[in-house]
JSON list of N, CA and C in Angstrom, two decimals:
[
{"chain": "A", "resi": 70, "resn": "MET", "atom": "N", "xyz": [0.85, -1.16, 0.00]},
{"chain": "A", "resi": 70, "resn": "MET", "atom": "CA", "xyz": [0.00, 0.00, 0.00]},
{"chain": "A", "resi": 70, "resn": "MET", "atom": "C", "xyz": [0.90, 1.23, 0.00]},
{"chain": "A", "resi": 71, "resn": "GLY", "atom": "N", "xyz": [0.47, 2.27, -0.65]},
{"chain": "A", "resi": 71, "resn": "GLY", "atom": "CA", "xyz": [1.28, 3.46, -0.78]},
{"chain": "A", "resi": 71, "resn": "GLY", "atom": "C", "xyz": [1.31, 4.31, 0.48]},
{"chain": "A", "resi": 72, "resn": "ILE", "atom": "N", "xyz": [2.24, 5.21, 0.49]},
{"chain": "A", "resi": 72, "resn": "ILE", "atom": "CA", "xyz": [2.44, 6.08, 1.66]},
{"chain": "A", "resi": 72, "resn": "ILE", "atom": "C", "xyz": [1.22, 6.95, 1.93]},
{"chain": "A", "resi": 73, "resn": "ILE", "atom": "N", "xyz": [0.53, 7.39, 0.89]},
{"chain": "A", "resi": 73, "resn": "ILE", "atom": "CA", "xyz": [-0.68, 8.21, 1.08]},
{"chain": "A", "resi": 73, "resn": "ILE", "atom": "C", "xyz": [-1.76, 7.43, 1.82]},
{"chain": "A", "resi": 74, "resn": "ALA", "atom": "N", "xyz": [-1.91, 6.16, 1.47]},
{"chain": "A", "resi": 74, "resn": "ALA", "atom": "CA", "xyz": [-2.90, 5.33, 2.15]},
{"chain": "A", "resi": 74, "resn": "ALA", "atom": "C", "xyz": [-2.54, 5.15, 3.62]},
{"chain": "A", "resi": 75, "resn": "TRP", "atom": "N", "xyz": [-1.23, 4.99, 3.92]},
{"chain": "A", "resi": 75, "resn": "TRP", "atom": "CA", "xyz": [-0.83, 4.84, 5.32]},
{"chain": "A", "resi": 75, "resn": "TRP", "atom": "C", "xyz": [-1.02, 6.14, 6.08]},
{"chain": "A", "resi": 76, "resn": "ILE", "atom": "N", "xyz": [-0.89, 7.26, 5.42]},
{"chain": "A", "resi": 76, "resn": "ILE", "atom": "CA", "xyz": [-1.15, 8.54, 6.08]},
{"chain": "A", "resi": 76, "resn": "ILE", "atom": "C", "xyz": [-2.63, 8.66, 6.43]},
{"chain": "A", "resi": 77, "resn": "ILE", "atom": "N", "xyz": [-3.49, 8.29, 5.50]},
{"chain": "A", "resi": 77, "resn": "ILE", "atom": "CA", "xyz": [-4.94, 8.32, 5.76]},
{"chain": "A", "resi": 77, "resn": "ILE", "atom": "C", "xyz": [-5.29, 7.35, 6.89]},
{"chain": "A", "resi": 78, "resn": "PHE", "atom": "N", "xyz": [-4.75, 6.13, 6.79]},
{"chain": "A", "resi": 78, "resn": "PHE", "atom": "CA", "xyz": [-4.95, 5.16, 7.85]},
{"chain": "A", "resi": 78, "resn": "PHE", "atom": "C", "xyz": [-4.44, 5.71, 9.18]},
{"chain": "A", "resi": 79, "resn": "GLY", "atom": "N", "xyz": [-3.31, 6.38, 9.14]},
{"chain": "A", "resi": 79, "resn": "GLY", "atom": "CA", "xyz": [-2.70, 6.92, 10.35]},
{"chain": "A", "resi": 79, "resn": "GLY", "atom": "C", "xyz": [-3.55, 7.96, 11.04]},
{"chain": "A", "resi": 80, "resn": "LEU", "atom": "N", "xyz": [-4.20, 8.81, 10.26]},
{"chain": "A", "resi": 80, "resn": "LEU", "atom": "CA", "xyz": [-5.07, 9.82, 10.86]},
{"chain": "A", "resi": 80, "resn": "LEU", "atom": "C", "xyz": [-6.21, 9.16, 11.63]},
{"chain": "A", "resi": 81, "resn": "ILE", "atom": "N", "xyz": [-6.79, 8.15, 11.02]},
{"chain": "A", "resi": 81, "resn": "ILE", "atom": "CA", "xyz": [-7.88, 7.42, 11.68]},
{"chain": "A", "resi": 81, "resn": "ILE", "atom": "C", "xyz": [-7.34, 6.59, 12.84]},
{"chain": "A", "resi": 82, "resn": "ALA", "atom": "N", "xyz": [-6.21, 5.91, 12.61]},
{"chain": "A", "resi": 82, "resn": "ALA", "atom": "CA", "xyz": [-5.62, 5.06, 13.65]},
{"chain": "A", "resi": 82, "resn": "ALA", "atom": "C", "xyz": [-5.18, 5.88, 14.85]},
{"chain": "A", "resi": 83, "resn": "GLY", "atom": "N", "xyz": [-4.67, 7.08, 14.62]},
{"chain": "A", "resi": 83, "resn": "GLY", "atom": "CA", "xyz": [-4.27, 7.95, 15.73]},
{"chain": "A", "resi": 83, "resn": "GLY", "atom": "C", "xyz": [-5.45, 8.30, 16.62]},
{"chain": "A", "resi": 84, "resn": "ALA", "atom": "N", "xyz": [-6.58, 8.60, 16.00]},
{"chain": "A", "resi": 84, "resn": "ALA", "atom": "CA", "xyz": [-7.78, 8.92, 16.79]},
{"chain": "A", "resi": 84, "resn": "ALA", "atom": "C", "xyz": [-8.25, 7.70, 17.57]},
{"chain": "A", "resi": 85, "resn": "ILE", "atom": "N", "xyz": [-8.20, 6.53, 16.95]},
{"chain": "A", "resi": 85, "resn": "ILE", "atom": "CA", "xyz": [-8.63, 5.31, 17.65]},
{"chain": "A", "resi": 85, "resn": "ILE", "atom": "C", "xyz": [-7.64, 4.96, 18.76]},
{"chain": "A", "resi": 86, "resn": "ALA", "atom": "N", "xyz": [-6.34, 5.12, 18.51]},
{"chain": "A", "resi": 86, "resn": "ALA", "atom": "CA", "xyz": [-5.34, 4.85, 19.54]},
{"chain": "A", "resi": 86, "resn": "ALA", "atom": "C", "xyz": [-5.56, 5.75, 20.75]},
{"chain": "A", "resi": 87, "resn": "LYS", "atom": "N", "xyz": [-5.93, 7.00, 20.50]},
{"chain": "A", "resi": 87, "resn": "LYS", "atom": "CA", "xyz": [-6.21, 7.94, 21.59]},
{"chain": "A", "resi": 87, "resn": "LYS", "atom": "C", "xyz": [-7.45, 7.50, 22.38]},
{"chain": "A", "resi": 88, "resn": "LEU", "atom": "N", "xyz": [-8.44, 6.95, 21.69]},
{"chain": "A", "resi": 88, "resn": "LEU", "atom": "CA", "xyz": [-9.62, 6.44, 22.39]},
{"chain": "A", "resi": 88, "resn": "LEU", "atom": "C", "xyz": [-9.28, 5.21, 23.23]},
{"chain": "A", "resi": 89, "resn": "ILE", "atom": "N", "xyz": [-8.38, 4.37, 22.72]},
{"chain": "A", "resi": 89, "resn": "ILE", "atom": "CA", "xyz": [-7.99, 3.17, 23.44]},
{"chain": "A", "resi": 89, "resn": "ILE", "atom": "C", "xyz": [-7.07, 3.51, 24.61]},
{"chain": "A", "resi": 90, "resn": "MET", "atom": "N", "xyz": [-6.19, 4.51, 24.41]},
{"chain": "A", "resi": 90, "resn": "MET", "atom": "CA", "xyz": [-5.23, 4.92, 25.45]},
{"chain": "A", "resi": 90, "resn": "MET", "atom": "C", "xyz": [-5.46, 6.38, 25.82]},
{"chain": "A", "resi": 91, "resn": "PRO", "atom": "N", "xyz": [-6.54, 6.68, 26.52]},
{"chain": "A", "resi": 91, "resn": "PRO", "atom": "CA", "xyz": [-6.79, 8.08, 26.86]},
{"chain": "A", "resi": 91, "resn": "PRO", "atom": "C", "xyz": [-5.76, 8.60, 27.85]},
{"chain": "A", "resi": 92, "resn": "GLY", "atom": "N", "xyz": [-5.60, 9.90, 27.84]},
{"chain": "A", "resi": 92, "resn": "GLY", "atom": "CA", "xyz": [-4.68, 10.53, 28.77]},
{"chain": "A", "resi": 92, "resn": "GLY", "atom": "C", "xyz": [-4.22, 11.86, 28.23]},
{"chain": "A", "resi": 93, "resn": "ASN", "atom": "N", "xyz": [-3.53, 12.61, 29.05]},
{"chain": "A", "resi": 93, "resn": "ASN", "atom": "CA", "xyz": [-3.04, 13.91, 28.66]},
{"chain": "A", "resi": 93, "resn": "ASN", "atom": "C", "xyz": [-1.63, 13.77, 28.11]},
{"chain": "A", "resi": 94, "resn": "ASP", "atom": "N", "xyz": [-1.50, 13.85, 26.79]},
{"chain": "A", "resi": 94, "resn": "ASP", "atom": "CA", "xyz": [-0.20, 13.71, 26.13]},
{"chain": "A", "resi": 94, "resn": "ASP", "atom": "C", "xyz": [0.43, 15.04, 25.83]},
{"chain": "A", "resi": 95, "resn": "GLY", "atom": "N", "xyz": [-0.32, 16.11, 25.89]},
{"chain": "A", "resi": 95, "resn": "GLY", "atom": "CA", "xyz": [0.21, 17.40, 25.47]},
{"chain": "A", "resi": 95, "resn": "GLY", "atom": "C", "xyz": [0.28, 17.44, 23.96]},
{"chain": "A", "resi": 96, "resn": "GLY", "atom": "N", "xyz": [-0.14, 18.50, 23.36]},
{"chain": "A", "resi": 96, "resn": "GLY", "atom": "CA", "xyz": [-0.12, 18.60, 21.91]},
{"chain": "A", "resi": 96, "resn": "GLY", "atom": "C", "xyz": [-1.49, 18.43, 21.28]},
{"chain": "A", "resi": 97, "resn": "GLY", "atom": "N", "xyz": [-2.40, 17.82, 21.97]},
{"chain": "A", "resi": 97, "resn": "GLY", "atom": "CA", "xyz": [-3.77, 17.70, 21.51]},
{"chain": "A", "resi": 97, "resn": "GLY", "atom": "C", "xyz": [-3.98, 16.84, 20.28]},
{"chain": "A", "resi": 98, "resn": "PHE", "atom": "N", "xyz": [-5.00, 17.20, 19.54]},
{"chain": "A", "resi": 98, "resn": "PHE", "atom": "CA", "xyz": [-5.43, 16.41, 18.39]},
{"chain": "A", "resi": 98, "resn": "PHE", "atom": "C", "xyz": [-4.37, 16.33, 17.30]},
{"chain": "A", "resi": 99, "resn": "ILE", "atom": "N", "xyz": [-3.67, 17.43, 17.05]},
{"chain": "A", "resi": 99, "resn": "ILE", "atom": "CA", "xyz": [-2.65, 17.46, 15.99]},
{"chain": "A", "resi": 99, "resn": "ILE", "atom": "C", "xyz": [-1.54, 16.45, 16.30]},
{"chain": "A", "resi": 100, "resn": "LEU", "atom": "N", "xyz": [-1.03, 16.46, 17.51]},
{"chain": "A", "resi": 100, "resn": "LEU", "atom": "CA", "xyz": [0.03, 15.52, 17.89]},
{"chain": "A", "resi": 100, "resn": "LEU", "atom": "C", "xyz": [-0.47, 14.09, 17.81]},
{"chain": "A", "resi": 101, "resn": "THR", "atom": "N", "xyz": [-1.70, 13.85, 18.23]},
{"chain": "A", "resi": 101, "resn": "THR", "atom": "CA", "xyz": [-2.27, 12.51, 18.15]},
{"chain": "A", "resi": 101, "resn": "THR", "atom": "C", "xyz": [-2.32, 12.04, 16.70]},
{"chain": "A", "resi": 102, "resn": "CYS", "atom": "N", "xyz": [-2.72, 12.90, 15.79]},
{"chain": "A", "resi": 102, "resn": "CYS", "atom": "CA", "xyz": [-2.77, 12.53, 14.37]},
{"chain": "A", "resi": 102, "resn": "CYS", "atom": "C", "xyz": [-1.37, 12.27, 13.82]},
{"chain": "A", "resi": 103, "resn": "VAL", "atom": "N", "xyz": [-0.41, 13.09, 14.20]},
{"chain": "A", "resi": 103, "resn": "VAL", "atom": "CA", "xyz": [0.97, 12.88, 13.73]},
{"chain": "A", "resi": 103, "resn": "VAL", "atom": "C", "xyz": [1.50, 11.56, 14.26]},
{"chain": "A", "resi": 104, "resn": "LEU", "atom": "N", "xyz": [1.28, 11.28, 15.54]},
{"chain": "A", "resi": 104, "resn": "LEU", "atom": "CA", "xyz": [1.72, 10.00, 16.10]},
{"chain": "A", "resi": 104, "resn": "LEU", "atom": "C", "xyz": [1.00, 8.84, 15.44]},
{"chain": "A", "resi": 105, "resn": "GLY", "atom": "N", "xyz": [-0.27, 9.02, 15.09]},
{"chain": "A", "resi": 105, "resn": "GLY", "atom": "CA", "xyz": [-1.01, 7.99, 14.38]},
{"chain": "A", "resi": 105, "resn": "GLY", "atom": "C", "xyz": [-0.44, 7.71, 13.01]},
{"chain": "A", "resi": 106, "resn": "VAL", "atom": "N", "xyz": [-0.08, 8.77, 12.29]},
{"chain": "A", "resi": 106, "resn": "VAL", "atom": "CA", "xyz": [0.51, 8.60, 10.96]},
{"chain": "A", "resi": 106, "resn": "VAL", "atom": "C", "xyz": [1.85, 7.88, 11.08]},
{"chain": "A", "resi": 107, "resn": "VAL", "atom": "N", "xyz": [2.68, 8.32, 12.02]},
{"chain": "A", "resi": 107, "resn": "VAL", "atom": "CA", "xyz": [3.99, 7.68, 12.22]},
{"chain": "A", "resi": 107, "resn": "VAL", "atom": "C", "xyz": [3.79, 6.21, 12.60]},
{"chain": "A", "resi": 108, "resn": "GLY", "atom": "N", "xyz": [2.86, 5.95, 13.50]},
{"chain": "A", "resi": 108, "resn": "GLY", "atom": "CA", "xyz": [2.59, 4.58, 13.92]},
{"chain": "A", "resi": 108, "resn": "GLY", "atom": "C", "xyz": [2.08, 3.71, 12.80]},
{"chain": "A", "resi": 109, "resn": "ALA", "atom": "N", "xyz": [1.21, 4.25, 11.98]},
{"chain": "A", "resi": 109, "resn": "ALA", "atom": "CA", "xyz": [0.67, 3.47, 10.86]},
{"chain": "A", "resi": 109, "resn": "ALA", "atom": "C", "xyz": [1.76, 3.16, 9.84]},
{"chain": "A", "resi": 110, "resn": "VAL", "atom": "N", "xyz": [2.59, 4.14, 9.54]},
{"chain": "A", "resi": 110, "resn": "VAL", "atom": "CA", "xyz": [3.67, 3.91, 8.58]},
{"chain": "A", "resi": 110, "resn": "VAL", "atom": "C", "xyz": [4.67, 2.90, 9.13]},
{"chain": "A", "resi": 111, "resn": "VAL", "atom": "N", "xyz": [5.06, 3.07, 10.38]},
{"chain": "A", "resi": 111, "resn": "VAL", "atom": "CA", "xyz": [6.01, 2.13, 10.99]},
{"chain": "A", "resi": 111, "resn": "VAL", "atom": "C", "xyz": [5.38, 0.74, 11.10]},
{"chain": "A", "resi": 112, "resn": "GLY", "atom": "N", "xyz": [4.13, 0.66, 11.53]},
{"chain": "A", "resi": 112, "resn": "GLY", "atom": "CA", "xyz": [3.45, -0.62, 11.63]},
{"chain": "A", "resi": 112, "resn": "GLY", "atom": "C", "xyz": [3.33, -1.31, 10.28]},
{"chain": "A", "resi": 113, "resn": "GLY", "atom": "N", "xyz": [2.98, -0.57, 9.25]},
{"chain": "A", "resi": 113, "resn": "GLY", "atom": "CA", "xyz": [2.89, -1.13, 7.91]},
{"chain": "A", "resi": 113, "resn": "GLY", "atom": "C", "xyz": [4.23, -1.59, 7.39]},
{"chain": "A", "resi": 114, "resn": "TRP", "atom": "N", "xyz": [5.26, -0.81, 7.65]},
{"chain": "A", "resi": 114, "resn": "TRP", "atom": "CA", "xyz": [6.59, -1.16, 7.19]},
{"chain": "A", "resi": 114, "resn": "TRP", "atom": "C", "xyz": [7.08, -2.43, 7.89]},
{"chain": "A", "resi": 115, "resn": "LEU", "atom": "N", "xyz": [6.90, -2.49, 9.22]},
{"chain": "A", "resi": 115, "resn": "LEU", "atom": "CA", "xyz": [7.34, -3.67, 9.97]},
{"chain": "A", "resi": 115, "resn": "LEU", "atom": "C", "xyz": [6.55, -4.92, 9.58]},
{"chain": "A", "resi": 116, "resn": "ALA", "atom": "N", "xyz": [5.25, -4.77, 9.41]},
{"chain": "A", "resi": 116, "resn": "ALA", "atom": "CA", "xyz": [4.43, -5.92, 9.01]},
{"chain": "A", "resi": 116, "resn": "ALA", "atom": "C", "xyz": [4.85, -6.44, 7.64]},
{"chain": "A", "resi": 117, "resn": "THR", "atom": "N", "xyz": [5.14, -5.53, 6.73]},
{"chain": "A", "resi": 117, "resn": "THR", "atom": "CA", "xyz": [5.59, -5.95, 5.41]},
{"chain": "A", "resi": 117, "resn": "THR", "atom": "C", "xyz": [6.97, -6.57, 5.48]},
{"chain": "A", "resi": 118, "resn": "MET", "atom": "N", "xyz": [7.85, -5.96, 6.27]},
{"chain": "A", "resi": 118, "resn": "MET", "atom": "CA", "xyz": [9.22, -6.46, 6.37]},
{"chain": "A", "resi": 118, "resn": "MET", "atom": "C", "xyz": [9.27, -7.85, 7.00]},
{"chain": "A", "resi": 119, "resn": "PHE", "atom": "N", "xyz": [8.49, -8.08, 8.05]},
{"chain": "A", "resi": 119, "resn": "PHE", "atom": "CA", "xyz": [8.49, -9.38, 8.72]},
{"chain": "A", "resi": 119, "resn": "PHE", "atom": "C", "xyz": [7.54, -10.37, 8.08]},
{"chain": "A", "resi": 120, "resn": "GLY", "atom": "N", "xyz": [6.68, -9.91, 7.19]},
{"chain": "A", "resi": 120, "resn": "GLY", "atom": "CA", "xyz": [5.82, -10.79, 6.41]},
{"chain": "A", "resi": 120, "resn": "GLY", "atom": "C", "xyz": [4.73, -11.49, 7.20]},
{"chain": "A", "resi": 121, "resn": "PHE", "atom": "N", "xyz": [4.32, -10.94, 8.32]},
{"chain": "A", "resi": 121, "resn": "PHE", "atom": "CA", "xyz": [3.23, -11.59, 9.03]},
{"chain": "A", "resi": 121, "resn": "PHE", "atom": "C", "xyz": [1.89, -11.07, 8.55]},
{"chain": "A", "resi": 122, "resn": "GLY", "atom": "N", "xyz": [0.97, -12.01, 8.38]},
{"chain": "A", "resi": 122, "resn": "GLY", "atom": "CA", "xyz": [-0.37, -11.64, 7.99]},
{"chain": "A", "resi": 122, "resn": "GLY", "atom": "C", "xyz": [-0.58, -11.43, 6.51]},
{"chain": "A", "resi": 123, "resn": "GLY", "atom": "N", "xyz": [0.40, -11.75, 5.69]},
{"chain": "A", "resi": 123, "resn": "GLY", "atom": "CA", "xyz": [0.21, -11.63, 4.25]},
{"chain": "A", "resi": 123, "resn": "GLY", "atom": "C", "xyz": [0.51, -10.25, 3.73]},
{"chain": "A", "resi": 124, "resn": "ASP", "atom": "N", "xyz": [0.04, -9.99, 2.53]},
{"chain": "A", "resi": 124, "resn": "ASP", "atom": "CA", "xyz": [0.32, -8.73, 1.83]},
{"chain": "A", "resi": 124, "resn": "ASP", "atom": "C", "xyz": [-0.59, -7.63, 2.35]},
{"chain": "A", "resi": 125, "resn": "ILE", "atom": "N", "xyz": [0.00, -6.50, 2.66]},
{"chain": "A", "resi": 125, "resn": "ILE", "atom": "CA", "xyz": [-0.77, -5.32, 3.07]},
{"chain": "A", "resi": 125, "resn": "ILE", "atom": "C", "xyz": [-0.90, -4.46, 1.82]},
{"chain": "A", "resi": 126, "resn": "SER", "atom": "N", "xyz": [-2.05, -4.58, 1.16]},
{"chain": "A", "resi": 126, "resn": "SER", "atom": "CA", "xyz": [-2.13, -3.97, -0.17]},
{"chain": "A", "resi": 126, "resn": "SER", "atom": "C", "xyz": [-3.34, -3.08, -0.37]},
{"chain": "A", "resi": 127, "resn": "GLY", "atom": "N", "xyz": [-4.15, -2.86, 0.63]},
{"chain": "A", "resi": 127, "resn": "GLY", "atom": "CA", "xyz": [-5.31, -2.02, 0.42]},
{"chain": "A", "resi": 127, "resn": "GLY", "atom": "C", "xyz": [-6.02, -1.70, 1.71]},
{"chain": "A", "resi": 128, "resn": "PHE", "atom": "N", "xyz": [-7.15, -1.05, 1.57]},
{"chain": "A", "resi": 128, "resn": "PHE", "atom": "CA", "xyz": [-7.97, -0.68, 2.72]},
{"chain": "A", "resi": 128, "resn": "PHE", "atom": "C", "xyz": [-8.79, -1.88, 3.14]},
{"chain": "A", "resi": 129, "resn": "ASP", "atom": "N", "xyz": [-8.26, -2.69, 4.00]},
{"chain": "A", "resi": 129, "resn": "ASP", "atom": "CA", "xyz": [-9.00, -3.81, 4.54]},
{"chain": "A", "resi": 129, "resn": "ASP", "atom": "C", "xyz": [-8.81, -3.87, 6.05]},
{"chain": "A", "resi": 130, "resn": "MET", "atom": "N", "xyz": [-9.49, -4.76, 6.69]},
{"chain": "A", "resi": 130, "resn": "MET", "atom": "CA", "xyz": [-9.44, -4.83, 8.15]},
{"chain": "A", "resi": 130, "resn": "MET", "atom": "C", "xyz": [-8.05, -5.17, 8.66]},
{"chain": "A", "resi": 131, "resn": "HIS", "atom": "N", "xyz": [-7.35, -6.05, 7.98]},
{"chain": "A", "resi": 131, "resn": "HIS", "atom": "CA", "xyz": [-5.99, -6.43, 8.38]},
{"chain": "A", "resi": 131, "resn": "HIS", "atom": "C", "xyz": [-5.07, -5.22, 8.37]},
{"chain": "A", "resi": 132, "resn": "SER", "atom": "N", "xyz": [-5.08, -4.46, 7.31]},
{"chain": "A", "resi": 132, "resn": "SER", "atom": "CA", "xyz": [-4.24, -3.28, 7.21]},
{"chain": "A", "resi": 132, "resn": "SER", "atom": "C", "xyz": [-4.63, -2.25, 8.26]},
{"chain": "A", "resi": 133, "resn": "PHE", "atom": "N", "xyz": [-5.91, -2.11, 8.50]},
{"chain": "A", "resi": 133, "resn": "PHE", "atom": "CA", "xyz": [-6.38, -1.17, 9.50]},
{"chain": "A", "resi": 133, "resn": "PHE", "atom": "C", "xyz": [-5.90, -1.55, 10.89]},
{"chain": "A", "resi": 134, "resn": "LEU", "atom": "N", "xyz": [-5.97, -2.84, 11.22]},
{"chain": "A", "resi": 134, "resn": "LEU", "atom": "CA", "xyz": [-5.50, -3.30, 12.53]},
{"chain": "A", "resi": 134, "resn": "LEU", "atom": "C", "xyz": [-3.99, -3.08, 12.68]},
{"chain": "A", "resi": 135, "resn": "ILE", "atom": "N", "xyz": [-3.23, -3.29, 11.61]},
{"chain": "A", "resi": 135, "resn": "ILE", "atom": "CA", "xyz": [-1.79, -3.03, 11.64]},
{"chain": "A", "resi": 135, "resn": "ILE", "atom": "C", "xyz": [-1.55, -1.55, 11.95]},
{"chain": "A", "resi": 136, "resn": "ALA", "atom": "N", "xyz": [-2.31, -0.68, 11.30]},
{"chain": "A", "resi": 136, "resn": "ALA", "atom": "CA", "xyz": [-2.15, 0.77, 11.51]},
{"chain": "A", "resi": 136, "resn": "ALA", "atom": "C", "xyz": [-2.50, 1.15, 12.95]},
{"chain": "A", "resi": 137, "resn": "VAL", "atom": "N", "xyz": [-3.57, 0.61, 13.48]},
{"chain": "A", "resi": 137, "resn": "VAL", "atom": "CA", "xyz": [-3.98, 0.94, 14.85]},
{"chain": "A", "resi": 137, "resn": "VAL", "atom": "C", "xyz": [-2.96, 0.42, 15.86]},
{"chain": "A", "resi": 138, "resn": "VAL", "atom": "N", "xyz": [-2.49, -0.79, 15.68]},
{"chain": "A", "resi": 138, "resn": "VAL", "atom": "CA", "xyz": [-1.48, -1.34, 16.60]},
{"chain": "A", "resi": 138, "resn": "VAL", "atom": "C", "xyz": [-0.20, -0.51, 16.53]},
{"chain": "A", "resi": 139, "resn": "GLY", "atom": "N", "xyz": [0.22, -0.15, 15.33]},
{"chain": "A", "resi": 139, "resn": "GLY", "atom": "CA", "xyz": [1.40, 0.70, 15.18]},
{"chain": "A", "resi": 139, "resn": "GLY", "atom": "C", "xyz": [1.22, 2.04, 15.88]},
{"chain": "A", "resi": 140, "resn": "ALA", "atom": "N", "xyz": [0.03, 2.64, 15.75]},
{"chain": "A", "resi": 140, "resn": "ALA", "atom": "CA", "xyz": [-0.25, 3.92, 16.40]},
{"chain": "A", "resi": 140, "resn": "ALA", "atom": "C", "xyz": [-0.24, 3.78, 17.92]},
{"chain": "A", "resi": 141, "resn": "ILE", "atom": "N", "xyz": [-0.78, 2.69, 18.44]},
{"chain": "A", "resi": 141, "resn": "ILE", "atom": "CA", "xyz": [-0.78, 2.46, 19.89]},
{"chain": "A", "resi": 141, "resn": "ILE", "atom": "C", "xyz": [0.65, 2.31, 20.40]},
{"chain": "A", "resi": 142, "resn": "VAL", "atom": "N", "xyz": [1.47, 1.57, 19.66]},
{"chain": "A", "resi": 142, "resn": "VAL", "atom": "CA", "xyz": [2.86, 1.38, 20.07]},
{"chain": "A", "resi": 142, "resn": "VAL", "atom": "C", "xyz": [3.61, 2.71, 20.07]},
{"chain": "A", "resi": 143, "resn": "VAL", "atom": "N", "xyz": [3.46, 3.50, 19.02]},
{"chain": "A", "resi": 143, "resn": "VAL", "atom": "CA", "xyz": [4.14, 4.79, 18.95]},
{"chain": "A", "resi": 143, "resn": "VAL", "atom": "C", "xyz": [3.64, 5.73, 20.04]},
{"chain": "A", "resi": 144, "resn": "LEU", "atom": "N", "xyz": [2.34, 5.73, 20.32]},
{"chain": "A", "resi": 144, "resn": "LEU", "atom": "CA", "xyz": [1.80, 6.56, 21.39]},
{"chain": "A", "resi": 144, "resn": "LEU", "atom": "C", "xyz": [2.36, 6.13, 22.75]},
{"chain": "A", "resi": 145, "resn": "GLY", "atom": "N", "xyz": [2.46, 4.83, 22.96]},
{"chain": "A", "resi": 145, "resn": "GLY", "atom": "CA", "xyz": [3.05, 4.33, 24.21]},
{"chain": "A", "resi": 145, "resn": "GLY", "atom": "C", "xyz": [4.52, 4.72, 24.35]},
{"chain": "A", "resi": 146, "resn": "ILE", "atom": "N", "xyz": [5.28, 4.61, 23.28]},
{"chain": "A", "resi": 146, "resn": "ILE", "atom": "CA", "xyz": [6.69, 5.01, 23.32]},
{"chain": "A", "resi": 146, "resn": "ILE", "atom": "C", "xyz": [6.80, 6.50, 23.56]},
{"chain": "A", "resi": 147, "resn": "PHE", "atom": "N", "xyz": [5.94, 7.28, 22.93]},
{"chain": "A", "resi": 147, "resn": "PHE", "atom": "CA", "xyz": [5.95, 8.73, 23.14]},
{"chain": "A", "resi": 147, "resn": "PHE", "atom": "C", "xyz": [5.70, 9.07, 24.61]},
{"chain": "A", "resi": 148, "resn": "ARG", "atom": "N", "xyz": [4.74, 8.38, 25.21]},
{"chain": "A", "resi": 148, "resn": "ARG", "atom": "CA", "xyz": [4.44, 8.64, 26.62]},
{"chain": "A", "resi": 148, "resn": "ARG", "atom": "C", "xyz": [5.61, 8.26, 27.52]},
{"chain": "A", "resi": 149, "resn": "LEU", "atom": "N", "xyz": [6.27, 7.14, 27.22]},
{"chain": "A", "resi": 149, "resn": "LEU", "atom": "CA", "xyz": [7.43, 6.75, 28.02]},
{"chain": "A", "resi": 149, "resn": "LEU", "atom": "C", "xyz": [8.56, 7.75, 27.90]},
{"chain": "A", "resi": 150, "resn": "LEU", "atom": "N", "xyz": [8.82, 8.25, 26.69]},
{"chain": "A", "resi": 150, "resn": "LEU", "atom": "CA", "xyz": [9.88, 9.21, 26.47]},
{"chain": "A", "resi": 150, "resn": "LEU", "atom": "C", "xyz": [9.55, 10.56, 27.10]},
{"chain": "A", "resi": 151, "resn": "ARG", "atom": "N", "xyz": [8.29, 10.91, 27.09]},
{"chain": "A", "resi": 151, "resn": "ARG", "atom": "CA", "xyz": [7.87, 12.20, 27.65]},
{"chain": "A", "resi": 151, "resn": "ARG", "atom": "C", "xyz": [8.02, 12.23, 29.16]},
{"chain": "A", "resi": 152, "resn": "ARG", "atom": "N", "xyz": [7.84, 11.08, 29.81]},
{"chain": "A", "resi": 152, "resn": "ARG", "atom": "CA", "xyz": [7.98, 11.00, 31.27]},
{"chain": "A", "resi": 152, "resn": "ARG", "atom": "C", "xyz": [9.44, 11.04, 31.70]},
{"chain": "A", "resi": 153, "resn": "ALA", "atom": "N", "xyz": [10.34, 10.59, 30.85]},
{"chain": "A", "resi": 153, "resn": "ALA", "atom": "CA", "xyz": [11.76, 10.51, 31.23]},
{"chain": "A", "resi": 153, "resn": "ALA", "atom": "C", "xyz": [12.41, 11.86, 31.35]}
]
């Protein structure tokens, strides 16, 4: 899937990650969307690189779950780094 699709997925995944992991991160909605985009791109890249779950090639539930998990991981890392 192209980078534009991962950016779109990331915007949505960032909002869902924020719903799953509520809290005060500082930066508000814009930062959440940026972290979602980064998480979706990283999640998509890692999933493709490690080859789990088959080909990530379009807007389907598998790709969406990869994007959300990536966004949650990036949000969690951001929170850990922000506390340090």
